[in-house]
Tab-separated table of C-alpha atoms in Angstrom:
chain	number	residue	atom	x	y	z
A	1	MET	CA	0.055	0.005	-0.022
A	2	SER	CA	1.354	3.466	-0.858
A	3	THR	CA	2.557	5.864	1.952
A	4	ILE	CA	0.668	9.071	1.776
A	5	MET	CA	3.824	11.191	2.295
A	6	THR	CA	5.632	9.730	-0.650
A	7	PRO	CA	5.827	11.517	-4.116
A	8	GLU	CA	4.609	8.328	-5.748
A	9	PHE	CA	1.348	8.415	-3.916
A	10	TRP	CA	0.573	12.010	-4.872
A	11	LEU	CA	1.536	11.460	-8.461
A	12	ALA	CA	-0.762	8.379	-8.703
A	13	LEU	CA	-3.511	10.307	-6.963
A	14	SER	CA	-3.098	13.211	-9.477
A	15	GLN	CA	-3.311	10.756	-12.269
A	16	ILE	CA	-6.572	9.232	-10.942
A	17	ILE	CA	-8.175	12.685	-10.421
A	18	LEU	CA	-7.195	13.679	-13.994
A	19	ILE	CA	-8.692	10.403	-15.349
A	20	ASN	CA	-11.949	11.084	-13.496
A	21	ILE	CA	-12.196	14.579	-14.745
A	22	VAL	CA	-11.768	13.388	-18.454
A	23	LEU	CA	-13.864	10.288	-18.119
A	24	SER	CA	-16.791	11.954	-16.042
A	25	GLY	CA	-17.945	14.126	-18.963
A	26	ASP	CA	-20.368	11.246	-20.125
A	27	ASN	CA	-21.745	10.945	-16.608
A	28	ALA	CA	-22.243	14.662	-16.107
A	29	VAL	CA	-24.241	14.737	-19.357
A	30	VAL	CA	-26.485	11.885	-18.146
A	31	ILE	CA	-27.067	13.490	-14.759
A	32	ALA	CA	-28.094	16.812	-16.404
A	33	LEU	CA	-30.277	15.136	-18.916
A	34	ALA	CA	-32.138	13.027	-16.310
A	35	SER	CA	-32.523	16.091	-13.981
A	36	ARG	CA	-33.709	18.603	-16.551
A	37	SER	CA	-37.447	17.978	-16.139
A	38	LEU	CA	-37.482	18.268	-12.343
A	39	PRO	CA	-38.382	21.357	-10.308
A	40	PRO	CA	-35.252	23.389	-9.295
A	41	SER	CA	-35.447	22.142	-5.744
A	42	GLN	CA	-35.463	18.529	-6.831
A	43	GLN	CA	-32.801	19.042	-9.473
A	44	LYS	CA	-30.175	19.685	-6.720
A	45	LYS	CA	-31.324	16.457	-4.919
A	46	ALA	CA	-31.194	14.338	-8.118
A	47	ILE	CA	-27.715	15.702	-8.885
A	48	LEU	CA	-26.537	15.134	-5.376
A	49	PHE	CA	-27.908	11.625	-4.773
A	50	GLY	CA	-27.399	10.479	-8.372
A	51	SER	CA	-23.823	11.522	-8.351
A	52	VAL	CA	-22.995	9.920	-4.960
A	53	GLY	CA	-24.688	6.731	-6.081
A	54	ALA	CA	-22.763	6.773	-9.368
A	55	ILE	CA	-19.503	7.179	-7.635
A	56	VAL	CA	-20.277	4.286	-5.088
A	57	LEU	CA	-21.037	2.109	-8.095
A	58	ARG	CA	-17.763	3.065	-9.829
A	59	VAL	CA	-15.785	2.200	-6.731
A	60	VAL	CA	-17.467	-1.219	-6.602
A	61	LEU	CA	-16.968	-1.776	-10.310
A	62	THR	CA	-13.312	-0.743	-10.187
A	63	PHE	CA	-12.581	-3.564	-7.788
A	64	PHE	CA	-13.961	-6.123	-10.209
A	65	ALA	CA	-13.117	-4.268	-13.444
A	66	ILE	CA	-10.634	-6.659	-15.097
A	67	TYR	CA	-12.823	-9.666	-14.339
A	68	LEU	CA	-16.062	-7.968	-15.427
A	69	LEU	CA	-14.601	-6.656	-18.665
A	70	SER	CA	-13.321	-10.060	-19.647
A	71	LEU	CA	-16.799	-11.577	-19.601
A	72	PRO	CA	-18.139	-12.082	-23.118
A	73	TYR	CA	-21.398	-10.410	-24.146
A	74	LEU	CA	-21.407	-8.060	-21.157
A	75	LYS	CA	-20.408	-5.012	-23.083
A	76	LEU	CA	-22.991	-5.930	-25.854
A	77	VAL	CA	-25.728	-5.984	-23.184
A	78	GLY	CA	-24.393	-2.780	-21.731
A	79	ALA	CA	-24.416	-1.123	-25.218
A	80	ALA	CA	-27.985	-2.126	-25.785
A	81	LEU	CA	-29.016	-0.665	-22.411
A	82	LEU	CA	-27.161	2.606	-23.260
A	83	LEU	CA	-29.130	2.912	-26.427
A	84	TRP	CA	-32.385	2.398	-24.610
A	85	ILE	CA	-31.420	5.034	-21.928
A	86	GLY	CA	-30.328	7.574	-24.578
A	87	ILE	CA	-33.659	7.179	-26.450
A	88	GLY	CA	-35.606	7.468	-23.273
A	89	LEU	CA	-33.887	10.638	-22.211
A	90	LEU	CA	-34.297	12.260	-25.626
A	91	THR	CA	-38.041	11.439	-25.742
A	92	GLY	CA	-38.512	12.763	-22.225
A	93	ASP	CA	-39.553	9.370	-20.664
A	94	ASP	CA	-37.966	10.630	-17.507
A	95	GLU	CA	-40.280	13.621	-17.267
A	96	GLY	CA	-43.438	11.765	-16.026
A	97	GLY	CA	-45.558	14.772	-15.951
A	98	ASN	CA	-48.439	12.949	-14.373
A	99	LEU	CA	-46.247	11.620	-11.473
A	100	GLU	CA	-45.784	13.166	-8.152
A	101	GLY	CA	-42.482	14.984	-7.502
A	102	HIS	CA	-41.073	12.141	-5.290
A	103	SER	CA	-41.648	9.623	-8.233
A	104	ASN	CA	-39.994	12.016	-10.625
A	105	LEU	CA	-37.018	12.444	-8.401
A	106	PHE	CA	-36.714	8.728	-7.906
A	107	ALA	CA	-36.958	8.021	-11.541
A	108	ALA	CA	-34.296	10.598	-12.345
A	109	ILE	CA	-31.820	9.156	-9.712
A	110	LYS	CA	-32.509	5.633	-10.993
A	111	THR	CA	-31.713	6.658	-14.617
A	112	ILE	CA	-28.503	8.301	-13.549
A	113	ILE	CA	-27.238	5.407	-11.590
A	114	VAL	CA	-28.114	2.775	-14.276
A	115	ALA	CA	-26.514	4.841	-17.027
A	116	ASP	CA	-23.433	5.318	-14.895
A	117	LEU	CA	-23.336	1.670	-14.177
A	118	VAL	CA	-23.167	0.865	-17.832
A	119	MET	CA	-20.709	3.591	-18.884
A	120	SER	CA	-18.386	2.937	-15.939
A	121	LEU	CA	-17.469	-0.549	-17.388
A	122	ASP	CA	-14.933	1.212	-19.604
A	123	ASN	CA	-14.036	4.117	-17.376
A	124	VAL	CA	-12.881	2.176	-14.323
A	125	ILE	CA	-10.133	0.392	-16.187
A	126	GLY	CA	-8.179	3.653	-16.474
A	127	VAL	CA	-8.586	4.454	-12.713
A	128	ALA	CA	-7.697	0.907	-11.639
A	129	ALA	CA	-4.532	1.027	-13.737
A	130	ALA	CA	-3.473	4.327	-12.264
A	131	ALA	CA	-4.077	3.098	-8.715
A	132	LYS	CA	-1.831	0.024	-9.310
A	133	GLY	CA	-3.836	-2.095	-6.844
A	134	ASP	CA	-3.737	0.411	-4.014
A	135	ILE	CA	-7.298	0.507	-2.635
A	136	VAL	CA	-6.604	3.669	-0.542
A	137	LEU	CA	-5.541	5.525	-3.676
A	138	LEU	CA	-8.471	4.219	-5.540
A	139	VAL	CA	-11.137	5.233	-2.940
A	140	VAL	CA	-9.542	8.695	-2.154
A	141	GLY	CA	-9.301	9.506	-5.861
A	142	LEU	CA	-12.878	8.603	-6.528
A	143	VAL	CA	-14.218	10.361	-3.492
A	144	ILE	CA	-12.321	13.575	-4.640
A	145	SER	CA	-14.029	13.221	-8.052
A	146	ILE	CA	-17.555	13.432	-6.577
A	147	PRO	CA	-17.724	17.288	-6.522
A	148	LEU	CA	-16.176	17.381	-9.973
A	149	ILE	CA	-19.069	15.275	-11.342
A	150	ILE	CA	-21.597	17.361	-9.458
A	151	TYR	CA	-20.241	20.694	-10.581
A	152	GLY	CA	-20.051	19.466	-14.145
A	153	SER	CA	-23.627	18.284	-14.038
A	154	THR	CA	-24.896	21.657	-12.731
A	155	VAL	CA	-23.076	23.609	-15.471
A	156	ILE	CA	-24.532	21.318	-18.225
A	157	LEU	CA	-28.007	21.596	-16.698
A	158	LYS	CA	-27.807	25.327	-16.902
A	159	LEU	CA	-26.530	25.267	-20.529
A	160	MET	CA	-29.372	22.914	-21.524
A	161	ASN	CA	-31.898	25.408	-20.310
A	162	ARG	CA	-30.451	27.963	-22.628
A	163	PHE	CA	-29.558	25.746	-25.511
A	164	PRO	CA	-32.016	22.739	-25.912
A	165	ILE	CA	-29.838	21.334	-28.738
A	166	ILE	CA	-27.480	20.154	-26.051
A	167	ILE	CA	-30.171	17.562	-25.035
A	168	THR	CA	-29.945	16.016	-28.536
A	169	LEU	CA	-26.167	16.051	-28.514
A	170	GLY	CA	-26.165	14.432	-25.101
A	171	ALA	CA	-28.411	11.601	-26.141
A	172	GLY	CA	-26.314	11.183	-29.256
A	173	LEU	CA	-23.189	10.939	-27.071
A	174	LEU	CA	-24.722	7.937	-25.243
A	175	GLY	CA	-25.422	6.215	-28.603
A	176	TRP	CA	-21.752	6.838	-29.494
A	177	VAL	CA	-20.530	5.405	-26.319
A	178	ALA	CA	-22.770	2.405	-26.781
A	179	GLY	CA	-21.164	1.756	-30.214
A	180	GLU	CA	-17.667	1.985	-28.803
A	181	MET	CA	-18.634	-0.473	-26.004
A	182	ALA	CA	-20.038	-3.005	-28.347
A	183	PHE	CA	-17.027	-2.859	-30.526
A	184	SER	CA	-14.692	-3.752	-27.600
A	185	ASP	CA	-16.728	-6.684	-26.335
A	186	PRO	CA	-14.507	-9.837	-26.003
A	187	SER	CA	-17.035	-12.084	-27.791
A	188	ILE	CA	-16.504	-10.302	-31.084
A	189	ALA	CA	-12.917	-9.215	-30.624
A	190	GLY	CA	-11.592	-11.539	-33.365
A	191	TRP	CA	-14.286	-10.596	-35.847
A	192	ALA	CA	-14.051	-6.821	-35.019
A	193	GLY	CA	-10.202	-6.905	-35.239
A	194	SER	CA	-10.551	-7.798	-38.950
A	195	HIS	CA	-12.926	-5.033	-39.584
A	196	HIS	CA	-11.009	-1.937	-38.495
A	197	ASP	CA	-13.563	0.486	-39.972
A	198	LEU	CA	-16.069	-0.657	-37.350
A	199	HIS	CA	-14.395	1.284	-34.603
A	200	LEU	CA	-15.881	4.301	-36.152
A	201	VAL	CA	-18.947	2.941	-37.909
A	202	LEU	CA	-20.585	1.453	-34.741
A	203	PRO	CA	-20.250	4.623	-32.676
A	204	VAL	CA	-21.598	6.789	-35.450
A	205	THR	CA	-24.399	4.222	-36.119
A	206	GLY	CA	-25.297	4.218	-32.335
A	207	ALA	CA	-25.415	8.049	-32.212
A	208	VAL	CA	-27.616	8.341	-35.272
A	209	LEU	CA	-29.865	5.571	-34.104
A	210	VAL	CA	-30.508	7.127	-30.732
A	211	VAL	CA	-31.190	10.578	-32.197
A	212	ALA	CA	-33.351	9.322	-35.131
A	213	VAL	CA	-35.494	6.872	-33.050
A	214	GLY	CA	-35.724	9.401	-30.175
A	215	LYS	CA	-36.905	12.188	-32.453
A	216	TRP	CA	-39.317	9.892	-34.159
A	217	MET	CA	-40.799	8.779	-30.842
A	218	GLU	CA	-40.909	12.348	-29.617
A	219	SER	CA	-42.850	13.519	-32.740
A	220	ARG	CA	-45.248	10.568	-32.551
A	221	ALA	CA	-45.942	11.326	-28.853
A	222	SER	CA	-46.567	14.992	-29.610
A	223	ALA	CA	-48.949	14.028	-32.448
A	224	GLN	CA	-50.880	11.710	-30.180
A	225	GLN	CA	-51.050	14.304	-27.476
A	226	ALA	CA	-52.384	16.861	-29.974
A	227	ALA	CA	-54.991	14.425	-31.164
A	228	LEU	CA	-56.196	13.849	-27.641
A	229	GLU	CA	-56.448	17.537	-26.906
A	230	THR	CA	-58.365	18.036	-30.282
A	231	ARG	CA	-60.841	15.351	-29.313
A	232	GLY	CA	-61.238	16.768	-25.752
A	233	ALA	CA	-61.882	20.272	-27.068
């Protein structure tokens, strides 16, 4: 275990913090997307509890990262789940306008944690490598990253209120990550290795699929709502 007073400890800790800053961008987008439809008072709670839950999951996953990522088909399942989450966020499935505030808050937190669970399968490898097996380094570095994720989510949420296009870009980002995750699954490593263009084709396809399906479902829902309002008038 590293000694806290040694330069090696602080160098490794700095590496972990930097990795978390770089890799937490996707998570901040998901947190902001899932919180956007809540009242301001509940947005803060969703960001706080969702972020803390996400970090706890990341700590747990990091301890099992190498084993988990060696399992065939796990990344394919995770990629499919990310596509579903991206489409749901884009269509506003997390809004739940007819639900009570508590239900909305719970749904937002659940979406945040599930999305982070999937995305962290790739992220934790970098953190685990920097920690070099030192659990103290691992936990301290991840705990320090909590305010970084929370702050990033708050900034993105404010930007989404001013620029709605960010919602579409964020959902597309989830589709992109899903494509990257599917490409790196051990079960298709041999086949994917002989098709080098897939490392770009799959992420692009994932992003386009999420945005296209999400927008189509959103327009269909709007048309159905308009039809109901017309009948009720």
